[in-house]
Short mmCIF file of C-alpha atoms in Angstrom, two decimals:
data_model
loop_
_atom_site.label_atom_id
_atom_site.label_comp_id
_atom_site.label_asym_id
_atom_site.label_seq_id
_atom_site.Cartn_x
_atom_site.Cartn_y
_atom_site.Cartn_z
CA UNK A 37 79.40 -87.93 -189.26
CA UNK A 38 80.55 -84.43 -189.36
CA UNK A 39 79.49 -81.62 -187.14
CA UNK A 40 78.83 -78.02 -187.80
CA UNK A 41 78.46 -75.13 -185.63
CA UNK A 42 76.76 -71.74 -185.23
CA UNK A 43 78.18 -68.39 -186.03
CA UNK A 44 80.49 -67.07 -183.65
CA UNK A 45 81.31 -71.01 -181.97
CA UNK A 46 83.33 -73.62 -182.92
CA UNK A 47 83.76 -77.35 -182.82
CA UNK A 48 83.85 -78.00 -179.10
CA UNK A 49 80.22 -77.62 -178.57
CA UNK A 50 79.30 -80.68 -179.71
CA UNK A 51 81.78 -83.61 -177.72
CA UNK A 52 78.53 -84.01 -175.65
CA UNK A 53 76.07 -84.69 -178.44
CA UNK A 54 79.17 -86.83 -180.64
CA UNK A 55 79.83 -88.83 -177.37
CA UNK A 56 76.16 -90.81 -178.50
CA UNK A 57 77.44 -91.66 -182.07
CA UNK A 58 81.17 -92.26 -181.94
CA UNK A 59 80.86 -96.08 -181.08
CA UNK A 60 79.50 -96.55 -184.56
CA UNK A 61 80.54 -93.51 -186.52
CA UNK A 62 83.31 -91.66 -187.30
CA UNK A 63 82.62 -88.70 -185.64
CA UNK A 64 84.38 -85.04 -186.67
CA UNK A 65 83.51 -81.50 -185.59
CA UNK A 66 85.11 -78.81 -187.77
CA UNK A 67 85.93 -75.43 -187.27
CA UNK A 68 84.62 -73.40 -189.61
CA UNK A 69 85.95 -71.05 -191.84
CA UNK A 70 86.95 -67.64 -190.10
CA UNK A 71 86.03 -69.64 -186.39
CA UNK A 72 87.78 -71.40 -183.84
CA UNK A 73 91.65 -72.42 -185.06
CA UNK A 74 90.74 -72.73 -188.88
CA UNK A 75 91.84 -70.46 -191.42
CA UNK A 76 90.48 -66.68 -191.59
CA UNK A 77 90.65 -65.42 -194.71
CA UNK A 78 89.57 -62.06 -195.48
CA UNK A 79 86.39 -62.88 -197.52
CA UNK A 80 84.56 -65.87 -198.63
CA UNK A 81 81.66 -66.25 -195.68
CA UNK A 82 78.75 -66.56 -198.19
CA UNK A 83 76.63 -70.18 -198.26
CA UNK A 84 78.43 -71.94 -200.66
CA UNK A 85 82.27 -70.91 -199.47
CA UNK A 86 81.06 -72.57 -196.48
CA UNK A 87 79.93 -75.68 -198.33
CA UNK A 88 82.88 -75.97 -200.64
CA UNK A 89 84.96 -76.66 -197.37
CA UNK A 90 82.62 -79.00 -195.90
CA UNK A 91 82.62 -81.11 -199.63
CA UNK A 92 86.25 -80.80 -199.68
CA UNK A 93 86.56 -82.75 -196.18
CA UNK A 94 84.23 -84.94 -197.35
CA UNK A 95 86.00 -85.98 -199.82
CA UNK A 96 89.56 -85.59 -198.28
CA UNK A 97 88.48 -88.07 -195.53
CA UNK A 98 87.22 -90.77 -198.53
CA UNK A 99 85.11 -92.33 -196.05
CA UNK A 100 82.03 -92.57 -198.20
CA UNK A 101 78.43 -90.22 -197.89
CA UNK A 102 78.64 -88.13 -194.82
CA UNK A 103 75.71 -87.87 -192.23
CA UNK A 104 76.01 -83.83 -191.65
CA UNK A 105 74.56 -82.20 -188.06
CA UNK A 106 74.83 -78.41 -188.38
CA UNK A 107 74.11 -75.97 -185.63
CA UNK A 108 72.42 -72.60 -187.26
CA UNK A 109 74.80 -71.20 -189.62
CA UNK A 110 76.17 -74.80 -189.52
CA UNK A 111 72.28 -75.94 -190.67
CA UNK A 112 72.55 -73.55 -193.00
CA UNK A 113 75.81 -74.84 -194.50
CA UNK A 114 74.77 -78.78 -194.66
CA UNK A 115 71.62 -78.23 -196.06
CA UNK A 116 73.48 -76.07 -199.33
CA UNK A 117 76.34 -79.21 -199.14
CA UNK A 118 73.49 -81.73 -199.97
CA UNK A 119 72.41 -79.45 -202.87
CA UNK A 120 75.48 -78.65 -204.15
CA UNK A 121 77.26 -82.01 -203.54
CA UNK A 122 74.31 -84.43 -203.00
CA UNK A 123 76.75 -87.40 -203.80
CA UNK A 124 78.49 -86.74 -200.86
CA UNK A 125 75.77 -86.41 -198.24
CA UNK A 126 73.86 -89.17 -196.57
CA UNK A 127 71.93 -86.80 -194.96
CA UNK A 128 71.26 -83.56 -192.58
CA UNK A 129 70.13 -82.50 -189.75
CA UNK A 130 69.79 -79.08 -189.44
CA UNK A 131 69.22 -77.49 -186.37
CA UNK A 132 67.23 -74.60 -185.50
CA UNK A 133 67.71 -72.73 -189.03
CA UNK A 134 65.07 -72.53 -191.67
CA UNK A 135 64.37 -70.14 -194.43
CA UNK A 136 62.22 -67.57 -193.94
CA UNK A 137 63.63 -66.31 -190.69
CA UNK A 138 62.35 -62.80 -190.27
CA UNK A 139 64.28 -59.86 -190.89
CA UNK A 140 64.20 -58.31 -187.65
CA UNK A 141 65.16 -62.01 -186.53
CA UNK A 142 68.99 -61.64 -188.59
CA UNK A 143 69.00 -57.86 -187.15
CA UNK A 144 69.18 -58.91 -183.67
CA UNK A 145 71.50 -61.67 -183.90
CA UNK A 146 74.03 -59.50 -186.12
CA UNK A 147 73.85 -56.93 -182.91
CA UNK A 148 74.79 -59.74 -180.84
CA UNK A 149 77.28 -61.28 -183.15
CA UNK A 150 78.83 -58.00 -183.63
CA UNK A 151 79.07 -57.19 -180.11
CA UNK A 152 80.51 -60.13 -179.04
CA UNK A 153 84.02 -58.81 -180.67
CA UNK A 154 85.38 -57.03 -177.97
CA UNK A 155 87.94 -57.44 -175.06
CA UNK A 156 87.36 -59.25 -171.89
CA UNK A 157 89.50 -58.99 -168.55
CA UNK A 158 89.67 -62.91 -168.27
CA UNK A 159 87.63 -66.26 -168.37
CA UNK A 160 85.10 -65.36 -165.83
CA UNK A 161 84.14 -62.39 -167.10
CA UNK A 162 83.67 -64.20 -170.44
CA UNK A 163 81.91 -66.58 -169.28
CA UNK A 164 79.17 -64.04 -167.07
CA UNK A 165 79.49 -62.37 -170.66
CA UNK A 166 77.82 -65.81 -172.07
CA UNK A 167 75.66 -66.79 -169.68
CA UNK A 168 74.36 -63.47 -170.34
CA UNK A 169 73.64 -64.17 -173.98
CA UNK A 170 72.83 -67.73 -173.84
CA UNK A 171 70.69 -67.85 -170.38
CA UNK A 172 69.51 -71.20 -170.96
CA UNK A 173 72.88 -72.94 -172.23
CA UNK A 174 74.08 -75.07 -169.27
CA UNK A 175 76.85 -73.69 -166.83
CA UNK A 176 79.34 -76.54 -167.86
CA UNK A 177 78.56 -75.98 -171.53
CA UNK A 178 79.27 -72.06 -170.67
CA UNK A 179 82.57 -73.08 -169.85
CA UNK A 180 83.58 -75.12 -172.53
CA UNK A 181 82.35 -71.92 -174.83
CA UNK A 182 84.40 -69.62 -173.11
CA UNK A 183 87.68 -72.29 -172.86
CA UNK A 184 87.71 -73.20 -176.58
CA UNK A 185 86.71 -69.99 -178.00
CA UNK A 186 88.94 -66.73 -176.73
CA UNK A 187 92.09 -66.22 -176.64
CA UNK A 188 94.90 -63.79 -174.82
CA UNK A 189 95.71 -60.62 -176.50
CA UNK A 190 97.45 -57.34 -175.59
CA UNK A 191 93.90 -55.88 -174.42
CA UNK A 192 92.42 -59.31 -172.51
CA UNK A 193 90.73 -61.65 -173.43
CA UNK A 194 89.04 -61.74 -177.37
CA UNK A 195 87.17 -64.11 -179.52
CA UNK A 196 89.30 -66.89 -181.99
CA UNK A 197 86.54 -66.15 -184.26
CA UNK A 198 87.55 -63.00 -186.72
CA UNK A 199 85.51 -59.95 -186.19
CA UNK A 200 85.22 -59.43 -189.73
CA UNK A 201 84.62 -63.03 -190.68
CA UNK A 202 81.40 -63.25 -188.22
CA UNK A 203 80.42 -59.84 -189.46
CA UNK A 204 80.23 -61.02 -193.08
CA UNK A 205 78.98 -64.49 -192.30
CA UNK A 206 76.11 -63.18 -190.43
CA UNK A 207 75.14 -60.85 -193.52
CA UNK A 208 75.66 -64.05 -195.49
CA UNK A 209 72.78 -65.36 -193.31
CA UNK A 210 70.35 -63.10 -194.70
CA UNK A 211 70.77 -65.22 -198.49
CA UNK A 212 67.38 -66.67 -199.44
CA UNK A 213 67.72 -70.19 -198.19
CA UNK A 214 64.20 -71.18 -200.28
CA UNK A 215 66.22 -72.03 -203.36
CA UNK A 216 68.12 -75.25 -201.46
CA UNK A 217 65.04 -76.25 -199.61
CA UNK A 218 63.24 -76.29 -202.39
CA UNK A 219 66.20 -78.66 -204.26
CA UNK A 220 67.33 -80.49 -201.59
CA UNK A 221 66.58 -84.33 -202.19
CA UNK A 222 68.55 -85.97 -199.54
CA UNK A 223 66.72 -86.47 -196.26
CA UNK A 224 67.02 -83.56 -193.87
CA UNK A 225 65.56 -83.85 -190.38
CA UNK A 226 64.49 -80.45 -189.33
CA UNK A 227 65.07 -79.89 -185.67
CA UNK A 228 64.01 -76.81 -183.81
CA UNK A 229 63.77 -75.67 -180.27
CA UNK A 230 60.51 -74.82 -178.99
CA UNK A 231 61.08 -71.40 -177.42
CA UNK A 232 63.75 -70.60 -180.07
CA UNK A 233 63.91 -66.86 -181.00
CA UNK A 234 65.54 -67.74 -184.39
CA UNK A 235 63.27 -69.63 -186.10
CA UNK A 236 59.79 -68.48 -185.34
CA UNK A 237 56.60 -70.70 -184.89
CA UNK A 238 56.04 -69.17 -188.56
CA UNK A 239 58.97 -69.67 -189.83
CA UNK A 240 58.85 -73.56 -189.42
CA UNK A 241 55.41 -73.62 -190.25
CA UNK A 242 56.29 -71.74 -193.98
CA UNK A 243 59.29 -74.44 -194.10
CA UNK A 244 56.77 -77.26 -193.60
CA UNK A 245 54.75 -75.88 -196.20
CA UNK A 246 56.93 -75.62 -199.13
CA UNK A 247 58.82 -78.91 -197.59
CA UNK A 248 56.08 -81.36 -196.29
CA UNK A 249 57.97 -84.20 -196.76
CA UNK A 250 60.87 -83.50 -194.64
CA UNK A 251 60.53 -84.47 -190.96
CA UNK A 252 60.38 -81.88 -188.20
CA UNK A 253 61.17 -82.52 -184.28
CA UNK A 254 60.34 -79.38 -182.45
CA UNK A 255 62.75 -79.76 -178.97
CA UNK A 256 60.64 -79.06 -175.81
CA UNK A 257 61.86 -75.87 -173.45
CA UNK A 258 64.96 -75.59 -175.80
CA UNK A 259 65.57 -72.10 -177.31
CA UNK A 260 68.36 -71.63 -180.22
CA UNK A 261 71.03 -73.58 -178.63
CA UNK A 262 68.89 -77.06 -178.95
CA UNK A 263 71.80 -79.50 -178.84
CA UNK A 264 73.78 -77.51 -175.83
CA UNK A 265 70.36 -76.82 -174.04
CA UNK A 266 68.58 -80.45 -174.68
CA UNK A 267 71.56 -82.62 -176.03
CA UNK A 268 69.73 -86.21 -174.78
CA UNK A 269 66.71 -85.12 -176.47
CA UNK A 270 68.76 -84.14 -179.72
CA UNK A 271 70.76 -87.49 -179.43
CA UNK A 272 67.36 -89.52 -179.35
CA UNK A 273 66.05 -87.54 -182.51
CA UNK A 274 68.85 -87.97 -184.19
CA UNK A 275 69.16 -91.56 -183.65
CA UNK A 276 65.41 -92.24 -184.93
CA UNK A 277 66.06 -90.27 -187.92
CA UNK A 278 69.65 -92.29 -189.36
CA UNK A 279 68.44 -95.65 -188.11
CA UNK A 280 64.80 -95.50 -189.26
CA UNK B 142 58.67 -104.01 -195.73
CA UNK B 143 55.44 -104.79 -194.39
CA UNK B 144 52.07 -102.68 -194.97
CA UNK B 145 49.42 -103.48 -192.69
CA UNK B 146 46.01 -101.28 -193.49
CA UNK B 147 43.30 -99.63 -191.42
CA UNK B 148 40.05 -100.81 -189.97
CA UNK B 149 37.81 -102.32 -192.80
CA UNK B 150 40.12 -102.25 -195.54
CA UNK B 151 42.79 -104.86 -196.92
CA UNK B 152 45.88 -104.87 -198.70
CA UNK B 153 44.69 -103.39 -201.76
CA UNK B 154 45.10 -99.74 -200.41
CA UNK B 155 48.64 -99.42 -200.97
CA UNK B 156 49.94 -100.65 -203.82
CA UNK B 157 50.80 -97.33 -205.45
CA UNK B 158 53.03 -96.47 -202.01
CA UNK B 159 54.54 -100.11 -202.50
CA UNK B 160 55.66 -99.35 -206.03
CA UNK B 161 57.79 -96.30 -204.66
CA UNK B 162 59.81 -98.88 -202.76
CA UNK B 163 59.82 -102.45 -204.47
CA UNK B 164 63.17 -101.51 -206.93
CA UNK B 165 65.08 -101.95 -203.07
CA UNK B 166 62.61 -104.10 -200.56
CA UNK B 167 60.73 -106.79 -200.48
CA UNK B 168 57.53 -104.87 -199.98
CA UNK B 169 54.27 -106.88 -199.03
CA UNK B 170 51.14 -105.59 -197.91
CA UNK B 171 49.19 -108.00 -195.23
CA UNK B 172 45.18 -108.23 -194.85
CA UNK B 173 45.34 -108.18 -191.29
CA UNK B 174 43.20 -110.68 -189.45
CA UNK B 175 39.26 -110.34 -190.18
CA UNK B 176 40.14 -108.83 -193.52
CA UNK B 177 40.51 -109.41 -196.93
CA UNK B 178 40.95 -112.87 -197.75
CA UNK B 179 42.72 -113.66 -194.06
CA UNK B 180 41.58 -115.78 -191.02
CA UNK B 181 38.19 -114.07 -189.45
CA UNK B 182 37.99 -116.03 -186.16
CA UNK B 183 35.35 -115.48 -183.79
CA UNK B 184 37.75 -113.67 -181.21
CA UNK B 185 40.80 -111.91 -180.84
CA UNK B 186 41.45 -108.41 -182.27
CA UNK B 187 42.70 -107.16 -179.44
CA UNK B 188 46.66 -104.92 -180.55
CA UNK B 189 48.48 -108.21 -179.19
CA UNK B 190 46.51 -110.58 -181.32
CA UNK B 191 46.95 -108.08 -184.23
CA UNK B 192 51.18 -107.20 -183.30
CA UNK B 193 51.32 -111.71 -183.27
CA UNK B 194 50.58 -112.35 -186.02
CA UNK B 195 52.76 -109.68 -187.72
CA UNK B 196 55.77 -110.69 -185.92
CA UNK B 197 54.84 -114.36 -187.08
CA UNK B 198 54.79 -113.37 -190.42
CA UNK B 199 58.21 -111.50 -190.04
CA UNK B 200 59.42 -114.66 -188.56
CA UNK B 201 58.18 -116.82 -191.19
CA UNK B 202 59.55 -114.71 -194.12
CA UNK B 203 63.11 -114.65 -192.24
CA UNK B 204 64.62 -111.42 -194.06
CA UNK B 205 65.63 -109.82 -191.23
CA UNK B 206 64.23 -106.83 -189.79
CA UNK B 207 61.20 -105.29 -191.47
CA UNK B 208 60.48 -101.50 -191.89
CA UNK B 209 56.54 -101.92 -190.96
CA UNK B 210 54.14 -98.90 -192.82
CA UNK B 211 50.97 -98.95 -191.22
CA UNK B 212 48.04 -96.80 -191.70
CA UNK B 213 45.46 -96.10 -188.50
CA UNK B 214 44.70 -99.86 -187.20
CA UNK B 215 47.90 -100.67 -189.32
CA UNK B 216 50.22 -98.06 -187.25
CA UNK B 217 48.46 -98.98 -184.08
CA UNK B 218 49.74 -102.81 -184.84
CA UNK B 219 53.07 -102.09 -186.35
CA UNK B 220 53.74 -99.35 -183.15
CA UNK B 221 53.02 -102.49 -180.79
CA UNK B 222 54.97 -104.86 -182.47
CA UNK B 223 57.75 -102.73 -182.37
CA UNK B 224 57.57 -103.10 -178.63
CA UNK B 225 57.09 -106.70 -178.10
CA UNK B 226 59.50 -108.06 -180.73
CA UNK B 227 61.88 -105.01 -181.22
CA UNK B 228 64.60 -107.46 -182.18
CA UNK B 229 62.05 -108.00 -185.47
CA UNK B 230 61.45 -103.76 -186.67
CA UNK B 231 63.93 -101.86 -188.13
CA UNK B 232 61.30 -98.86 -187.77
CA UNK B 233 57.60 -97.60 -188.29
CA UNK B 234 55.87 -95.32 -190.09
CA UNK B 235 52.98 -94.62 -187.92
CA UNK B 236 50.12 -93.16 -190.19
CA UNK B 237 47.42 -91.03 -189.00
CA UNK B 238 46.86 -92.88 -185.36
CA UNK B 239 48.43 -92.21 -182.26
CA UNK B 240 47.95 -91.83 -178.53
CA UNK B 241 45.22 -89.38 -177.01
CA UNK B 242 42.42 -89.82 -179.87
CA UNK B 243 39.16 -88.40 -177.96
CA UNK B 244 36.67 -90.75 -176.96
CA UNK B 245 33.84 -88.73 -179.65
CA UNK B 246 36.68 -89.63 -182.16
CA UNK B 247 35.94 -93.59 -181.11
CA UNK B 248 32.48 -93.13 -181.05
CA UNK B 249 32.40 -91.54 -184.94
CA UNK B 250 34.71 -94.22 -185.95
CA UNK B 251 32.66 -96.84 -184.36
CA UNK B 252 29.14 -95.95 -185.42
CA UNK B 253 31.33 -95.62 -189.51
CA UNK B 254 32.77 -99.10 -189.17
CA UNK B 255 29.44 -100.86 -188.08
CA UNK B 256 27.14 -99.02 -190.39
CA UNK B 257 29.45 -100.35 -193.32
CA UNK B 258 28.64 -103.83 -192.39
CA UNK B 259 25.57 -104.20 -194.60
CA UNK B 260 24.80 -105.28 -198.20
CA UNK B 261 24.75 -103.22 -201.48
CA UNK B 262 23.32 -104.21 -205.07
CA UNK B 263 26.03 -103.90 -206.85
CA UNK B 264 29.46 -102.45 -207.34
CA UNK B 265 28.52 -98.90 -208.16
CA UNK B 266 26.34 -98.75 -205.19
CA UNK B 267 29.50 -100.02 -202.85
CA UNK B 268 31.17 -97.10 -204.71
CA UNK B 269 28.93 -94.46 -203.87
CA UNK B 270 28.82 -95.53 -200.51
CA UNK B 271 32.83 -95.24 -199.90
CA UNK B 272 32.64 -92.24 -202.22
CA UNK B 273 30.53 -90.60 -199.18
CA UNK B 274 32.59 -92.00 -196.54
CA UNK B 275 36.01 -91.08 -197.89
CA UNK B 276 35.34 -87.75 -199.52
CA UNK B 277 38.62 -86.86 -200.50
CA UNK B 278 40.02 -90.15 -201.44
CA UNK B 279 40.87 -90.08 -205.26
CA UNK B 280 38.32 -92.41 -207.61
CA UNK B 281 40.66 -94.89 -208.86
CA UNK B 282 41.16 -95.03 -204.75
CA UNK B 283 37.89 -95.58 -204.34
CA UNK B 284 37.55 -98.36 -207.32
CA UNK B 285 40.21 -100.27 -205.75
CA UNK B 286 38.25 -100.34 -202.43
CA UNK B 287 35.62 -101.43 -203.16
CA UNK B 288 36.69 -104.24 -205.84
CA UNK B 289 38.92 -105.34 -203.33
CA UNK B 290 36.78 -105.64 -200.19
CA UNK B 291 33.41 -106.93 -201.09
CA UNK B 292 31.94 -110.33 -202.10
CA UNK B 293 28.62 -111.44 -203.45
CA UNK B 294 26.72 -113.18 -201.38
CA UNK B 295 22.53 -114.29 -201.37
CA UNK B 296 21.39 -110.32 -200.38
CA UNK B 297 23.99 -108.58 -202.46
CA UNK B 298 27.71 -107.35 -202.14
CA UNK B 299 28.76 -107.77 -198.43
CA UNK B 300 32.11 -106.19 -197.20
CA UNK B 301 35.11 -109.15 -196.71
CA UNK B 302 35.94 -107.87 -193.46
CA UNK B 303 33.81 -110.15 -190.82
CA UNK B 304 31.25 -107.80 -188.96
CA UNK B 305 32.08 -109.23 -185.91
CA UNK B 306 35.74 -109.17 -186.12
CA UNK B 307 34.97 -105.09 -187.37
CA UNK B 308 33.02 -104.31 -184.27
CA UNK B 309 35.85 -106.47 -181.45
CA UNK B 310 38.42 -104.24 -183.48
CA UNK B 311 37.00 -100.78 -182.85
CA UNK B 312 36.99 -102.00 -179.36
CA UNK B 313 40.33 -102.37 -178.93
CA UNK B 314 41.30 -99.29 -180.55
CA UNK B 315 40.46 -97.46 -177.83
CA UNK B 316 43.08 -99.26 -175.44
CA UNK B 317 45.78 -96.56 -173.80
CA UNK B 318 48.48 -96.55 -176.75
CA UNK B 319 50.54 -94.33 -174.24
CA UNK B 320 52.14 -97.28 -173.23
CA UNK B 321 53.14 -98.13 -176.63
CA UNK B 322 54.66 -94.96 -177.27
CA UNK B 323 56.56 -94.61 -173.57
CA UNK B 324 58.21 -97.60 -174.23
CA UNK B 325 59.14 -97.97 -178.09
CA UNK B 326 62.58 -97.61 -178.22
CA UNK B 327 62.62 -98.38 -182.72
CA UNK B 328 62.65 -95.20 -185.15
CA UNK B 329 58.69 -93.90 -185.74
CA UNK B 330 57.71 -91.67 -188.14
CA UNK B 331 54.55 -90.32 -186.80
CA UNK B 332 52.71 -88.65 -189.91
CA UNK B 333 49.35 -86.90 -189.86
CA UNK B 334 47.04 -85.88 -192.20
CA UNK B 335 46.72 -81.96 -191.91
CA UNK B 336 42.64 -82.22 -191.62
CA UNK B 337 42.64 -85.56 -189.98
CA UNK B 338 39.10 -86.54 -188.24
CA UNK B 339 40.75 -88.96 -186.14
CA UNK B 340 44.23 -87.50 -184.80
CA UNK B 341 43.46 -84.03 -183.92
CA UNK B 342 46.23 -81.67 -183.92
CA UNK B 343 46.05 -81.92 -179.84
CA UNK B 344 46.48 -85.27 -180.09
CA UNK B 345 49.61 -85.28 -182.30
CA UNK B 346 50.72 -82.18 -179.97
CA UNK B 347 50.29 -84.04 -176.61
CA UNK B 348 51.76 -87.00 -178.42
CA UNK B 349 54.72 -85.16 -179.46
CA UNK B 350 55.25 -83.78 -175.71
CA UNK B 351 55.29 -87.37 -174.36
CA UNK B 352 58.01 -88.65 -177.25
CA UNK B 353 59.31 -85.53 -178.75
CA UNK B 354 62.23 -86.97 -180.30
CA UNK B 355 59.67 -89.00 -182.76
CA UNK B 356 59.90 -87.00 -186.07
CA UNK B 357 56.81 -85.96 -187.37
CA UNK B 358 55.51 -85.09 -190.58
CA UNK B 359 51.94 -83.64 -191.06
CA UNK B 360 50.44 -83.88 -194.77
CA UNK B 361 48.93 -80.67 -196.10
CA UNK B 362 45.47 -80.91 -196.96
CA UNK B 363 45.26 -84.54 -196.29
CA UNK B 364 42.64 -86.55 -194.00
CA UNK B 365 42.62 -89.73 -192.16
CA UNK B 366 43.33 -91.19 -195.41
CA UNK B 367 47.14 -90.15 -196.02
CA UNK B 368 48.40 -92.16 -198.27
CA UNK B 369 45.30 -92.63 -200.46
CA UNK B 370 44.78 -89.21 -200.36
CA UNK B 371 48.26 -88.12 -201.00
CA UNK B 372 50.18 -90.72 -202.24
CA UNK B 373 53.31 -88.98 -203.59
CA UNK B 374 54.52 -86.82 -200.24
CA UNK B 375 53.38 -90.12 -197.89
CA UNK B 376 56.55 -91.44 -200.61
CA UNK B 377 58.50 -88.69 -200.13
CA UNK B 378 58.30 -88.86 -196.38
CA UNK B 379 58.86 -92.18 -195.81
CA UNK B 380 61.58 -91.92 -198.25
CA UNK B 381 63.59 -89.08 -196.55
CA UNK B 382 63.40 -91.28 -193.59
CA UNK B 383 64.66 -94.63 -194.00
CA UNK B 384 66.91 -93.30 -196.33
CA UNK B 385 68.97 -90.92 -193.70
#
């Protein structure tokens, strides 16, 4: 079972949420490409650079069809793995990103992704810094953002993740994600949270549309950050989807 | 994998699903008690009598744990079995019933069922009559029905279902399934017909706020009658999730 994250995190959000599954599943949380302590290379942040890592874990590990749970860009990324490598996917969930998020919806979050690269004077000011942007994430999830993802510099406090990785990455985000929803043919469980401001009310309802068959749990109260904000919730739907 | 139909019909509606799944299960479709060619005795049709006999007949076959696909009465039955004998369900699809259906919605169903209980001159009459009833359920759908449901008797074709047992069962559909649904603790796949007469879309909402980590999948353009109507996604669905 490998997890995913959203732009600009890494793989420490999601102990909580593996905790549930790692009596019966190998559980793994990767840092992505150009986040957390992985490799930053200077390009390669489109869909499928993204996906060629995840397959080549996959198959690095050998430990059979992988059950992938991606966060946002991370949603993004398992749901173009199971197109592009459907032998090695047992199946997705992707949270809280669909296609036809709205334009203005990818403007706003490459402000905020952009101006998250900056210096900070030390951990509590990154961490009033992210409660800030993520009101509704959980003070002791807060922390664990602002532990695992900064590090000391000459000028304070900055991000792990590269500047000019999450820049690409989130223009990457803009790539017409109809094409792998419309091929996708292993089972993806389409979570979003109810209040999100990422995926619209519109947007899911357009996904459902061209995608009818694919399940859909819409979180209660979450917003974007449904597995940090709602993680028993998450764990439950997750559970009913691989052991249905 | 068991198939247990709605009110009034048998297990004749869902051979075409069954063929989607018999190269991997055992698949058998049941006519539930009252119906078909089953057991019509004078009482009990109450969601207990209905769940006991089902787990009985998972019992009896001794495969293990059955994936139980019921439509309206059928979901009703498999959703309560999977709460008294969870040791015997590996998971439900739940078709186009669930908790909160409006009392009106009883009363149309009720006043349906009862009127059907009445003879017909021959087999293209029974036709025309289910044509009516089930607008949008496909002809060879409708053929099946009514070859599969009626007998001759001294005043002409009478359904197979027992009046009696009919009339006790659209009783007990009105019992408080929010029990049911508190308390399941197996995978359900709750799917709805998008212009279902019998779950409204504030049922499946309110439904949905009391188990939201139940995936849900809502059938464009079909009714009541989902997988009649709409054979090939009901497939699809089911298929995405037993399969993650």
């Amino acid at each position: 079972m490998l997890f995913c994250h959203g732009i600009t995190a890494n793989s420490a959000v999601f102990p909580p949420l593996m905790a549930g599954f790692s009596d019966r599943f190998t559980t793994i949380a990767i840092d992505q490409r150009g986040h957390g302590l992985s490799d930053k290379p200077d390009t390669g942040y489109d869909a499928s650079d993204y996906a060629d890592d995840i397959a080549a874990l996959i198959k690095t590990l050998g430990m059979g069809r992988a059950i992938l749970v991606g966060h946002s860009l991370g949603a993004r990324n398992s749901a173009t793995v199971a197109v592009k490598f459907p032998d090695l996917v047992r199946s997705v969930i992707a949270i809280d990103f669909t296609p036809y998020i709205e334009n203005e919806v990818f403007d706003a979050l490459e402000a905020r992704v952009n101006a998250g690269s900056r210096p900070f004077q030390d951990i509590l000011a990154v961490e009033e810094y992210l409660s800030n942007r993520y009101p509704n994430i959980p003070a002791d999830a807060i922390k664990v953002r602002a532990e695992s993802g900064y590090q000391q510099t000459d000028d304070g406090l900055r991000p792990l993740a590269s500047p000019s990785a999450m820049a690409q990455t989130a223009i990457g985000l803009r790539a017409d994600l109809v094409p792998v929803y419309t091929e996708v043919r292993r089972p993806v469980l389409i979570v979003r949270g109810e209040v999100s401001k990422l995926v619209s009310e519109a947007a899911l309802a357009k996904t459902s549309r061209l995608r009818p068959d694919l399940p859909v749990v819409v979180v209660p109260g979450a917003d974007h950050y449904v597995n940090e904000v709602s993680p028993e919730i998450t764990l439950r739907a997750i559970t009913n989807f691989i052991d249905a």
